[in-house]
Short mmCIF file of C-alpha atoms and ligand atoms in Angstrom, two decimals:
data_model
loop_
_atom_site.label_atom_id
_atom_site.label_comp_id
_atom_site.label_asym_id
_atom_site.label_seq_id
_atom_site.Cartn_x
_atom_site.Cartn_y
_atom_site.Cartn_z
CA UNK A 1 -62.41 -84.82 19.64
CA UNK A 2 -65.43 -85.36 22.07
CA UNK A 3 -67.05 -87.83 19.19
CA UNK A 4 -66.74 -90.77 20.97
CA UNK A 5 -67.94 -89.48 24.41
CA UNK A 6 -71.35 -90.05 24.85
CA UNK A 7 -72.71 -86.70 26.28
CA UNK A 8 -73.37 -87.09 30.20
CA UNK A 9 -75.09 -84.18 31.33
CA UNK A 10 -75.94 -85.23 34.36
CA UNK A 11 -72.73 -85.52 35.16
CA UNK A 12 -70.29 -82.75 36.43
CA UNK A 13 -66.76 -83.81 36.84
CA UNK A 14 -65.41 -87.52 36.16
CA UNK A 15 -62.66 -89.83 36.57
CA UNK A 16 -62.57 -92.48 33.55
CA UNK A 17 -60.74 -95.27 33.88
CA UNK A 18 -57.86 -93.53 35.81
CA UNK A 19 -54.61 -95.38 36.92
CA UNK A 20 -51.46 -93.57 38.27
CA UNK A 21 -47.82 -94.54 38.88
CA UNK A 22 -45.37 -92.33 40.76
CA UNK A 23 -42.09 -92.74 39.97
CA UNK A 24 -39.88 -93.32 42.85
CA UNK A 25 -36.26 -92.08 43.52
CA UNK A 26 -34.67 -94.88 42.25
CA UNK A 27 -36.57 -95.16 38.96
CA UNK A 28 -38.69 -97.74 39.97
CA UNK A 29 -42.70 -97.02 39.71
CA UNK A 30 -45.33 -97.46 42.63
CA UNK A 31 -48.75 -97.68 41.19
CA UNK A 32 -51.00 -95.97 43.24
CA UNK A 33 -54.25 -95.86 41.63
CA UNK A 34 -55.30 -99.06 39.75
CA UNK A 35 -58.84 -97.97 37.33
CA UNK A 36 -60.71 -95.51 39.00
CA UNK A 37 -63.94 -94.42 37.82
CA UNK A 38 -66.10 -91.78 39.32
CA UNK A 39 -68.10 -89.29 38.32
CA UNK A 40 -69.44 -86.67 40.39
CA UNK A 41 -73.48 -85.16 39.02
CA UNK A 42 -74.11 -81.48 40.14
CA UNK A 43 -75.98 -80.44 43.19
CA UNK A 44 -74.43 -83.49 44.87
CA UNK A 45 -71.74 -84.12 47.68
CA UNK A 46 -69.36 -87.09 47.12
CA UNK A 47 -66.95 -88.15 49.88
CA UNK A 48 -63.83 -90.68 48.86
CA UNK A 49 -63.37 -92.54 52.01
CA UNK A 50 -60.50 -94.92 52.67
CA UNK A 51 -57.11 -95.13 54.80
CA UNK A 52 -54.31 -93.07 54.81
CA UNK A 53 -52.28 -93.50 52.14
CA UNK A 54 -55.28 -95.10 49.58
CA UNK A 55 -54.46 -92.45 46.89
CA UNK A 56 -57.62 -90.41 47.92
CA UNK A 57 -55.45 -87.37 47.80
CA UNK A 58 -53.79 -88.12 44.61
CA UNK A 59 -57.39 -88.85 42.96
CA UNK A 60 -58.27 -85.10 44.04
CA UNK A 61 -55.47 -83.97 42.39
CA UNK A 62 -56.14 -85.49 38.86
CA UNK A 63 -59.95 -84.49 39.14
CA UNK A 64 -58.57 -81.13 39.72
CA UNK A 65 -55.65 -80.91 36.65
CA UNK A 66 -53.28 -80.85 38.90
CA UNK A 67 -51.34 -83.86 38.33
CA UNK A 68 -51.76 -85.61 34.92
CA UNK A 69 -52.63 -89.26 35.30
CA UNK A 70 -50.54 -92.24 33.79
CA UNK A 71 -53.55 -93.84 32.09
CA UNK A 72 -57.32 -92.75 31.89
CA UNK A 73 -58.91 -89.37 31.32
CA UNK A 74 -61.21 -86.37 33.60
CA UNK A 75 -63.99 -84.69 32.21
CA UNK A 76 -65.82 -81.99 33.09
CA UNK A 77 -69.14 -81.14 31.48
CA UNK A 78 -68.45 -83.66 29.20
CA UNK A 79 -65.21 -81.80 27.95
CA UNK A 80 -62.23 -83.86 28.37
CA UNK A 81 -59.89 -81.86 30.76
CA UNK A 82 -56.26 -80.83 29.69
CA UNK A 83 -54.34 -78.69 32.12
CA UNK A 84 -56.09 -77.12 35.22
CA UNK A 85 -60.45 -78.39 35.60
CA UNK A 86 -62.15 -75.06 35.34
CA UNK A 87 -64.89 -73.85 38.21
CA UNK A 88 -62.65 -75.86 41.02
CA UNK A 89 -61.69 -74.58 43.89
CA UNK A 90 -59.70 -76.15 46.59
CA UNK A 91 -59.49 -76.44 50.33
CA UNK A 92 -56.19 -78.06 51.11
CA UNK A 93 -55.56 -80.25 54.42
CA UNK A 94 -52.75 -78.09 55.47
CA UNK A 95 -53.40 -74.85 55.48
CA UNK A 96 -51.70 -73.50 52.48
CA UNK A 97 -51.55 -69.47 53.84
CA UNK A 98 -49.03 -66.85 53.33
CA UNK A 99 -47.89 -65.94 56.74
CA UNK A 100 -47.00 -62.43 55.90
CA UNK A 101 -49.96 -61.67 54.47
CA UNK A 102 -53.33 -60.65 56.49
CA UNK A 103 -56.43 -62.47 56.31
CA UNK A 104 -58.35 -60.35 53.86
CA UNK A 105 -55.16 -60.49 51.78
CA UNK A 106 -54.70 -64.06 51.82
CA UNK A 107 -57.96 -64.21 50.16
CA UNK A 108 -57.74 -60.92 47.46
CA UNK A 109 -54.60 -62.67 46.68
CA UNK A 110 -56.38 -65.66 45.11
CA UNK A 111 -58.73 -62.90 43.21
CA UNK A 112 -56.13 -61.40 41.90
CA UNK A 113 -54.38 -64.67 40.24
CA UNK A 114 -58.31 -65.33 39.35
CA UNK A 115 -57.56 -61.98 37.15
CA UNK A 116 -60.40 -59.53 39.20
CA UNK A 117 -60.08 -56.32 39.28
CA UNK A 118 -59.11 -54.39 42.70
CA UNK A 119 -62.66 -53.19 43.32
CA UNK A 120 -64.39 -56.51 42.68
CA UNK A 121 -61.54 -58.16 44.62
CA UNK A 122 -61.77 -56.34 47.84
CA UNK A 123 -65.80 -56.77 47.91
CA UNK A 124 -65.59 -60.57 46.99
CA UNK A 125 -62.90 -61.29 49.82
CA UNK A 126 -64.88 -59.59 52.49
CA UNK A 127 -68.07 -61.35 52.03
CA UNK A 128 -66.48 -64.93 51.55
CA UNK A 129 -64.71 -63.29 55.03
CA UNK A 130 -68.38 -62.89 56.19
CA UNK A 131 -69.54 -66.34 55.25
CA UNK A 132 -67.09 -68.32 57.24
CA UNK A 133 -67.72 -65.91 60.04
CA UNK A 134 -64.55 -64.26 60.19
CA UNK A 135 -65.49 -60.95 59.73
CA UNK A 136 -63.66 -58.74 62.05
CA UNK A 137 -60.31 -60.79 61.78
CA UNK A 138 -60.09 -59.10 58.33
CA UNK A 139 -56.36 -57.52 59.44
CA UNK A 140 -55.00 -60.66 61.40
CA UNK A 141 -52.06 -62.46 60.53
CA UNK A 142 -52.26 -66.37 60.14
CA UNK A 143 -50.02 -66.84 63.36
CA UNK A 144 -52.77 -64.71 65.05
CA UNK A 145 -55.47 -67.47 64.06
CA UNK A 146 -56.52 -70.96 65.55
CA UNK A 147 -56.19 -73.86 63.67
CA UNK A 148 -60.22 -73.63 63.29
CA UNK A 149 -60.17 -69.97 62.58
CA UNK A 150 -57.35 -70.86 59.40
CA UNK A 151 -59.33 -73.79 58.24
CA UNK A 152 -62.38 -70.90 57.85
CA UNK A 153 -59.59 -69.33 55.77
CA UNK A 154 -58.80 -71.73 53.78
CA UNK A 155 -62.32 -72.60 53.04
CA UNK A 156 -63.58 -68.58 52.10
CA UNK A 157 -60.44 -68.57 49.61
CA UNK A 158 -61.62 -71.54 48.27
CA UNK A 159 -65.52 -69.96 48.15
CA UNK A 160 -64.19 -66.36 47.51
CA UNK A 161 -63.65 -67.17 43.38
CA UNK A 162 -67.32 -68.68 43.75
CA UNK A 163 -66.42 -72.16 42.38
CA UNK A 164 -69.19 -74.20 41.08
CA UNK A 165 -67.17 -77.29 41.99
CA UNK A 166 -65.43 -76.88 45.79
CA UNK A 167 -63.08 -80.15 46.33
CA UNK A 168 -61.95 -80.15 50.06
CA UNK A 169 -59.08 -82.50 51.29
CA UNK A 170 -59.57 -83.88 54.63
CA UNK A 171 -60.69 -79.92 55.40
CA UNK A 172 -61.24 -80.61 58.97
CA UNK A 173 -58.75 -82.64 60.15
CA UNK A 174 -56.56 -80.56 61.33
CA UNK A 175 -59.26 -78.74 63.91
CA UNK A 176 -60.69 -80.03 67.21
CA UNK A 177 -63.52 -82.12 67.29
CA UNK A 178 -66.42 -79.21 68.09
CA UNK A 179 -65.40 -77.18 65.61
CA UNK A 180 -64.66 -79.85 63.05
CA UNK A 181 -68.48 -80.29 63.71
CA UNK A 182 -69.66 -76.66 63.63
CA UNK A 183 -67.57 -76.21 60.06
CA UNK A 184 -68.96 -79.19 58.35
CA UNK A 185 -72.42 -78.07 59.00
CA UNK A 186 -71.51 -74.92 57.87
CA UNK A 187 -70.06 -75.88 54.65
CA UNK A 188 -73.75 -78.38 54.13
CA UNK A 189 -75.32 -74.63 54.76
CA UNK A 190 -73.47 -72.97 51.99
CA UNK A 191 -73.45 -75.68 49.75
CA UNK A 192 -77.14 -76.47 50.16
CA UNK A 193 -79.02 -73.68 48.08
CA UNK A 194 -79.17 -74.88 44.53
CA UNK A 195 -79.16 -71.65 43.14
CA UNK A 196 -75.80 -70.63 44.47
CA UNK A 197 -72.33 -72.00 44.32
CA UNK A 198 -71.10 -74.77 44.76
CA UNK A 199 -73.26 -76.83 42.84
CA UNK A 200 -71.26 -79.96 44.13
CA UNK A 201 -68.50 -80.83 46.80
CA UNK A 202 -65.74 -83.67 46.31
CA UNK A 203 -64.67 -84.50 50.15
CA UNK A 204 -61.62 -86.74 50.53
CA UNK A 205 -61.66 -88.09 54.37
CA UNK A 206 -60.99 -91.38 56.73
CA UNK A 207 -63.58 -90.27 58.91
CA UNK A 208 -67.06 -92.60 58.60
CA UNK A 209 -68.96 -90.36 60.91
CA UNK A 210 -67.78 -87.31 58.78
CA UNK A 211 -68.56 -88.60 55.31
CA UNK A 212 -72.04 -89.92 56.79
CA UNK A 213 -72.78 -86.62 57.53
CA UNK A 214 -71.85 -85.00 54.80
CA UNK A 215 -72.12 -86.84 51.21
CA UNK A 216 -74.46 -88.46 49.02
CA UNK A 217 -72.73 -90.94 48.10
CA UNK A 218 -69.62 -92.31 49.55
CA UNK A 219 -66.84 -93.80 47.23
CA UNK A 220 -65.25 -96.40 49.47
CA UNK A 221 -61.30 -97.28 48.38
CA UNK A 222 -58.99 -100.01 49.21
CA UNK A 223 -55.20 -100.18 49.37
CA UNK A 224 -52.16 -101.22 47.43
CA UNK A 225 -53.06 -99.71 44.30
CA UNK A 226 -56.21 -97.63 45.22
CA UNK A 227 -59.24 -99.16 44.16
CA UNK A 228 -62.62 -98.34 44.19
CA UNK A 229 -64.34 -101.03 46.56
CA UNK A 230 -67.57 -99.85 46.48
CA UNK A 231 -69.93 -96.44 46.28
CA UNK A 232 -72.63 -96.53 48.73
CA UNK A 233 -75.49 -93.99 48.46
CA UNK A 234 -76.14 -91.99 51.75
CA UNK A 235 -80.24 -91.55 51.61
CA UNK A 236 -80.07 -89.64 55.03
CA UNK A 237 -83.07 -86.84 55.02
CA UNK A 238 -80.72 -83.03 56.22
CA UNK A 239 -80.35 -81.63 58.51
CA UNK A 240 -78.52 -85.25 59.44
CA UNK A 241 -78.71 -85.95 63.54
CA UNK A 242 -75.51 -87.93 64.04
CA UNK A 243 -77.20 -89.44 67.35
CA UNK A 244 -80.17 -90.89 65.36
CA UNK A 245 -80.20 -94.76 64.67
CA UNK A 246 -80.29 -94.60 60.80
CA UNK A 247 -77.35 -92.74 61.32
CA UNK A 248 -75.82 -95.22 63.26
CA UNK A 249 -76.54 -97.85 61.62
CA UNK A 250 -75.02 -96.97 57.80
CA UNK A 251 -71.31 -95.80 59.86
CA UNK A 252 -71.64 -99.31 61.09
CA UNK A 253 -72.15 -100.59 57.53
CA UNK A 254 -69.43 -98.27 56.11
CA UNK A 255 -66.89 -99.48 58.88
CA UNK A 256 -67.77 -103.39 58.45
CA UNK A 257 -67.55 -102.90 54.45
CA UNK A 258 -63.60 -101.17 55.24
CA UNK A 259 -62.49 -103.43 57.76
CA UNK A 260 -64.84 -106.26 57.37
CA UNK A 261 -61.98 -108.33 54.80
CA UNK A 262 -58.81 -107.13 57.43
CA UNK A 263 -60.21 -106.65 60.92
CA UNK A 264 -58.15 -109.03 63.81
CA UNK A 265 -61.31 -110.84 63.69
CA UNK A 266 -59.73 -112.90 61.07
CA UNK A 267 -57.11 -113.87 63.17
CA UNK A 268 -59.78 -115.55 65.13
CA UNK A 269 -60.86 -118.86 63.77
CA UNK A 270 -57.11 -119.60 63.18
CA UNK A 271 -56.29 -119.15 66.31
CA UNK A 272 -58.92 -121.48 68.20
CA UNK A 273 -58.97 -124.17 65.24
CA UNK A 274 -55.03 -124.36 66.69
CA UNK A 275 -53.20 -123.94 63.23
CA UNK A 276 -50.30 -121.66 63.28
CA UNK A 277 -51.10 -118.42 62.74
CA UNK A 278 -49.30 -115.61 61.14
CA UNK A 279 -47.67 -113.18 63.27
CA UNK A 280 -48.19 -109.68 62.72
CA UNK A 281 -44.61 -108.01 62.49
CA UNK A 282 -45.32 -105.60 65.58
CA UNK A 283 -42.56 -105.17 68.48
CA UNK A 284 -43.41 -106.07 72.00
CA UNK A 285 -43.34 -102.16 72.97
CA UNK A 286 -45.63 -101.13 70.04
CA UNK A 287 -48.02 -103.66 71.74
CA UNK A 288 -47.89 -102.11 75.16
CA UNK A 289 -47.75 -98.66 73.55
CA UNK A 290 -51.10 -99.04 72.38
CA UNK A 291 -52.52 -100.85 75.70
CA UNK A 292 -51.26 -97.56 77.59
CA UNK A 293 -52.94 -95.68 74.44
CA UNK A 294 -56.55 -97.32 74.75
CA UNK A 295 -56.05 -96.99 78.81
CA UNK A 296 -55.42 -93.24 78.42
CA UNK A 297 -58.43 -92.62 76.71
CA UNK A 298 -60.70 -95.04 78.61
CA UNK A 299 -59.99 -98.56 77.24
CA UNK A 300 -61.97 -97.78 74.22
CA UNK A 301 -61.32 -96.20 70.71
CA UNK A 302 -61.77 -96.31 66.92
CA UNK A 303 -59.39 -97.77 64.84
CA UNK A 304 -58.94 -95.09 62.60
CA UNK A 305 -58.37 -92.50 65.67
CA UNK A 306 -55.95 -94.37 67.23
CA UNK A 307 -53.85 -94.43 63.88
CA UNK A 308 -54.57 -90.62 63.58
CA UNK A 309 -52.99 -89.63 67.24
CA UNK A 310 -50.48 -91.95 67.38
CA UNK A 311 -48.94 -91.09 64.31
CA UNK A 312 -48.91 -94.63 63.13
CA UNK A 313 -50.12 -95.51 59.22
CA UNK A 314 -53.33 -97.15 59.30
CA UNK A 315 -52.15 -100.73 57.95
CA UNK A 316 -49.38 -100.61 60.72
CA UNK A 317 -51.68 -100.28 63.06
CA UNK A 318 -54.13 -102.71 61.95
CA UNK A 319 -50.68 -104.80 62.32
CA UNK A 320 -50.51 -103.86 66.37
CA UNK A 321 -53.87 -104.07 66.59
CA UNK A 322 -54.12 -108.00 65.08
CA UNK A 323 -51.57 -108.70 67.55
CA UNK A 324 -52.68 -107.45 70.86
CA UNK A 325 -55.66 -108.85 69.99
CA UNK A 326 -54.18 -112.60 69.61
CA UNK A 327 -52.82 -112.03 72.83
CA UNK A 328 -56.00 -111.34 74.49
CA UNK A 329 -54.94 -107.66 75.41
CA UNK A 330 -58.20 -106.14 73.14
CA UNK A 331 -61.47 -106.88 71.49
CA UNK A 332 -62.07 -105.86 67.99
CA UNK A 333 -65.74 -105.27 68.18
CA UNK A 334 -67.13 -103.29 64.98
CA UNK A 335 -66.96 -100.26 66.68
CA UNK A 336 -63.25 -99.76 67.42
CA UNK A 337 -60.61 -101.46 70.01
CA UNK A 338 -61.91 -102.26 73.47
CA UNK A 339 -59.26 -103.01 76.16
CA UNK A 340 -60.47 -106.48 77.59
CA UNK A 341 -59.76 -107.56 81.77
CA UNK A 342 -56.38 -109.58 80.54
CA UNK A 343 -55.30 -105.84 78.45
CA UNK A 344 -56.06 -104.18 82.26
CA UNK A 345 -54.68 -106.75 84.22
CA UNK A 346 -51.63 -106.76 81.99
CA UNK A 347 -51.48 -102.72 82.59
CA UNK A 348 -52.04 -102.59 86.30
CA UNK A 349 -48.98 -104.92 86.68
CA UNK A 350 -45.81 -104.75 87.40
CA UNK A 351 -42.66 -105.51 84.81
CA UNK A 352 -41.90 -108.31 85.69
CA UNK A 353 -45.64 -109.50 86.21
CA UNK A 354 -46.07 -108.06 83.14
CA UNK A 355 -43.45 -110.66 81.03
CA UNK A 356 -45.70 -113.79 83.14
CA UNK A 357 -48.95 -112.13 82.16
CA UNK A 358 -47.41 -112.43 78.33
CA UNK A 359 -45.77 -115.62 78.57
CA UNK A 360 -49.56 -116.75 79.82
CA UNK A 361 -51.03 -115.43 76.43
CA UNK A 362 -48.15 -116.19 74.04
CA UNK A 363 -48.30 -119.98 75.07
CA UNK A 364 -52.02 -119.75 74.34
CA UNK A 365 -50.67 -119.58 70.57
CA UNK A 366 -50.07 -122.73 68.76
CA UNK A 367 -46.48 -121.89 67.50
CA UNK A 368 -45.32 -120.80 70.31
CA UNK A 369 -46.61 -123.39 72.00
CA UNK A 370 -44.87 -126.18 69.20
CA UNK A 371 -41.74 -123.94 69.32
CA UNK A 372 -41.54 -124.74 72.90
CA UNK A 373 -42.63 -128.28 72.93
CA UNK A 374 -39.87 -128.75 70.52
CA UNK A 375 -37.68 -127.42 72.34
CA UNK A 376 -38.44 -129.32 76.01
CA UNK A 377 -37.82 -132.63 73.64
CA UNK A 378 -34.37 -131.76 72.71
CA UNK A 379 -33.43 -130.85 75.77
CA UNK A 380 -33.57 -127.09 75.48
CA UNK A 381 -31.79 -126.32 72.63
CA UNK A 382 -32.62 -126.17 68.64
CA UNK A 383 -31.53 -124.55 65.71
CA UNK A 384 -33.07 -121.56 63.74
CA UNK A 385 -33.76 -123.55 60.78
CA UNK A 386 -35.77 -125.87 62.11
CA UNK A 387 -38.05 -123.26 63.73
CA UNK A 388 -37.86 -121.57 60.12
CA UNK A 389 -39.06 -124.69 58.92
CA UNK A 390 -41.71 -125.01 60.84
CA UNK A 391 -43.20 -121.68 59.75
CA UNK A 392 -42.64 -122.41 55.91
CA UNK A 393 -44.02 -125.64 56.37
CA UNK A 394 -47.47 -124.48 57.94
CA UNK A 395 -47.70 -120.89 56.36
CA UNK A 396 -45.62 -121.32 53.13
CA UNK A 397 -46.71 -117.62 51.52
CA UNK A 398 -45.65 -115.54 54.99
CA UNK A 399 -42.15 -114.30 54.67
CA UNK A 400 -40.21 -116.55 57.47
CA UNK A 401 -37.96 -114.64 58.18
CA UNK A 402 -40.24 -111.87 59.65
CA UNK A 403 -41.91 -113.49 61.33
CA UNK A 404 -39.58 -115.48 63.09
CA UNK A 405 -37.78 -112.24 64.17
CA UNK A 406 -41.11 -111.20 65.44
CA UNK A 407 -41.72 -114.57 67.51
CA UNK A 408 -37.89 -114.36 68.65
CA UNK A 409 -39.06 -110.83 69.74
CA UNK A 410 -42.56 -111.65 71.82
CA UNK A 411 -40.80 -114.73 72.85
CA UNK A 412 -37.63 -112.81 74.31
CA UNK A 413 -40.29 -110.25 75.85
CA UNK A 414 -42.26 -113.45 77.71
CA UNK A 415 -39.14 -114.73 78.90
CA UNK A 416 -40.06 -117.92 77.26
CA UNK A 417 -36.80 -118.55 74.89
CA UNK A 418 -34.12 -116.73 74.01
CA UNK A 419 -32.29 -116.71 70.43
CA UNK A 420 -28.81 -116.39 69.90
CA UNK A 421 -27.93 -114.69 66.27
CA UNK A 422 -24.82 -116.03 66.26
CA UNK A 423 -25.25 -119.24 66.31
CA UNK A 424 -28.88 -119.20 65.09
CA UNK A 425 -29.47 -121.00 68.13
CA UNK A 426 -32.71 -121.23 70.38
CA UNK A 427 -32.78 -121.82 73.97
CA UNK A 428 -35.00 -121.82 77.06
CA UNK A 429 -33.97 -119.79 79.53
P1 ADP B 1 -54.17 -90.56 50.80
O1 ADP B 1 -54.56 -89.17 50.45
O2 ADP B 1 -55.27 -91.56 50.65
O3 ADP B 1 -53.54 -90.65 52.16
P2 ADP B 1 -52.17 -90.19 48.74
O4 ADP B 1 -52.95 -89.96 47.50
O5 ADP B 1 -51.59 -89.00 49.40
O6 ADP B 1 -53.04 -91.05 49.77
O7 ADP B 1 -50.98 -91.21 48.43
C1 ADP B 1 -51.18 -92.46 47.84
C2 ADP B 1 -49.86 -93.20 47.75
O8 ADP B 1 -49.03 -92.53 46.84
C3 ADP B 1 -49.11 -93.26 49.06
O9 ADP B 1 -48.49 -94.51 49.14
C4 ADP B 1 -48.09 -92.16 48.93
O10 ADP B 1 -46.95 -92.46 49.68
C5 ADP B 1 -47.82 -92.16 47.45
N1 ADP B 1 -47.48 -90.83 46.96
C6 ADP B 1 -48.24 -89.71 47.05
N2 ADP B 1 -47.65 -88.67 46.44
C7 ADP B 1 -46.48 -89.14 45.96
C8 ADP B 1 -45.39 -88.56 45.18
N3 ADP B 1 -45.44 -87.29 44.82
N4 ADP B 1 -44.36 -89.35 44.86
C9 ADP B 1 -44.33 -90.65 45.22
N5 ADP B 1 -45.30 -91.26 45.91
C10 ADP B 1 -46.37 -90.52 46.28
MG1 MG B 2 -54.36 -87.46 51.58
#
């Protein structure tokens, strides 16, 4: 059976040309995964990095046996895997505890499926207990624990069946940021003998500054089927020191590879070259929400934070973040989203100071600016279709009809037209 596998050695666990569809409710299938290939050598952390909803989850789940794939094959030790991928254990994003059970339960549990005997189970759970520095909170209950304290859980059941493999789903981003940073250099400690399990960690995160810290190599996906984009190698000496420059300087490289192709910045040239630009299909108040986001925390904030606290999926925000930025509102520097003096202006005002300040920027775009030319020459009045036209004829692959709901929507907000369905008729006011 293994004939026609050339024997990889060096290699632990692998993904071979992996592709998966889920079927949806109604029958239809949503490829998620579109030929995946990565293989993952022993003694060796490997992060998947991408946005939410990239399939780095689902890839987890086939290198682990968990879900079958559609088309393409895993391997461990050269063995082609059927069923459950032996020597993995797994730290799950949510927590995955049994409430009613205490903590040194919650991990003999796992011992016992694992098939140890009493004895060997009580002394196993206590020192994975130990290692994660829990020892002490041995007769807690889950509700008892903080959400850093259950992550340590999660991660000594994981380490408790002494897993030569340890696959960890976005393990620390459900904890606050100092103890997010305290666990992942504890994890580096245990993983780092080479003597000891784990050999080798698979980390799934959207966190550059995380994965830069933590892997070798860092297997960078794209969206709409998931796609490997790229796998950089992460040469950083460890101990890593997140303040140093080299540091710096590959999550800069990571975060111009993953938004380099989709950043606003490509709104840019369009804009000043005055061609009609797409609109991104935002409302007006998902605009202000995130002005009044970026002011809370300072006027300044990474993309892929903002899209974590406010609960909004990544592309979506790219979306509101395209758009305040064609209105001025924010700066897309490499770094994150910057509030510029227009985005404070705008936020210090008043309402109704507030609809000027966006008129101002809106007629700084060229199709609002035609729409309202066009409108001046017939006297104040045109038809839908001829604004729909408009938008066909300069951006023929958009879908129209979006975006002239979101136009009708900004333009309604600026108090610079108004639309009536009805009559699919436009009008300034
Ligand atoms: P990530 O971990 O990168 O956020 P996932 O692997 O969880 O992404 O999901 C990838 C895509 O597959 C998403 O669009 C998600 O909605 C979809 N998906 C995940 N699990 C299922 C499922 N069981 N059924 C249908 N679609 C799913
Ligand atoms: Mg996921």
């Amino acid at each position: 059976m293994t004939t026609a596998i050339e024997l990889q050695t060096d290699v632990l666990c692998e993904a071979r040309n992996v592709s998966h569809d889920f079927v949806m409710p109604n029958g239809s299938r949503l490829r998620v995964l579109e030929n995946i290939n990565v293989a993952i050598k022993p003694l060796e952390v490997v992060a998947l990095l991408g946005p939410s909803g990239c399939g780095k989850s689902t890839i987890l789940r086939i290198l682990a046996g968990l879900i079958k794939p559609t088309e393409g094959e895993v391997f461990y030790r050269g063995q082609r895997v059927e069923g459950l991928t032996p020597g993995v254990g797994i730290v799950f994003q949510s927590f995955a505890l049994y409430p009613w059970m205490t903590v040194a339960e919650n991990v003999e549990i796992v011992l016992r499926a694992a098939g140890l005997p009493p004895e060997e189970q009580k002394a196993r759970a206590e020192k994975a207990i130990r290692t994660v520095g829990l020892a002490g909170f041995e007769e807690a209950y889950p509700r008892e624990l903080s959400g850093g304290m259950k992550q340590r859980l999660g991660i000594a059941r994981a380490l408790s069946v002494h897993p030569e493999f340890l696959f960890m789903d976005e393990p620390f981003s459900h904890v606050d940021a100092l103890t997010a940073e305290g666990l992942r250099a504890e994890v580096i400690d245990l993983w780092e003998p080479e003597d000891s399990n784990p050999s080798s960690i698979l980390m799934v995160s959207h966190d550059i500054k995380e994965v830069v810290y933590m892997a070798d190599r860092i297997v960078v996906l794209s969206s709409h089927p998931g796609r490997v984009r790229t796998i950089v190698e992460n040469p950083l000496p460890r101990p890593r020191d997140t303040r140093s420059r080299a540091f710096e300087e590959l999550v800069d490289y990571l975060h111009e590879i993953i938004t380099g192709t989709e950043m606003p910045d490509a709104a840019g040239p369009a804009v000043r070259e005055g061609r009609i630009a797409p609109l991104p299909k935002t409302s007006t108040s998902e605009v202000v929400g995130l002005l009044e986001y970026l002011d809370s925390k300072g006027g300044v904030d990474d993309i892929f934070d903002v899209a974590a606290e406010t609960d909004h999926e990544f592309g979506h925000m790219m979306a509101i973040t395209k758009a305040a930025e064609m209105l001025n509102f924010v700066d897309t520097p490499k770094q994150g989203i910057v509030l510029t003096l227009e985005g404070r202006r705008f936020l210090a005002a008043e309402a109704e100071t507030r609809k000027e300040l966006w008129r101002e920027q809106i007629l700084k775009l060229k199709l609002f600016q035609d729409v309202y030319a066009l409108l001046q020459r017939e006297e104040g009045e045109v038809s839908g279709d001829m604004v729909r036209e408009m938008i066909i004829m300069a951006l023929p692959r958009e879908n129209y009809e979006e975006m002239f709901a979101t136009m009708v929507r900004w333009a309604r907000f600026g108090n610079l037209f108004a639309y009536e369905e009805d009559a699919d008729r436009l009008s300034l006011q």
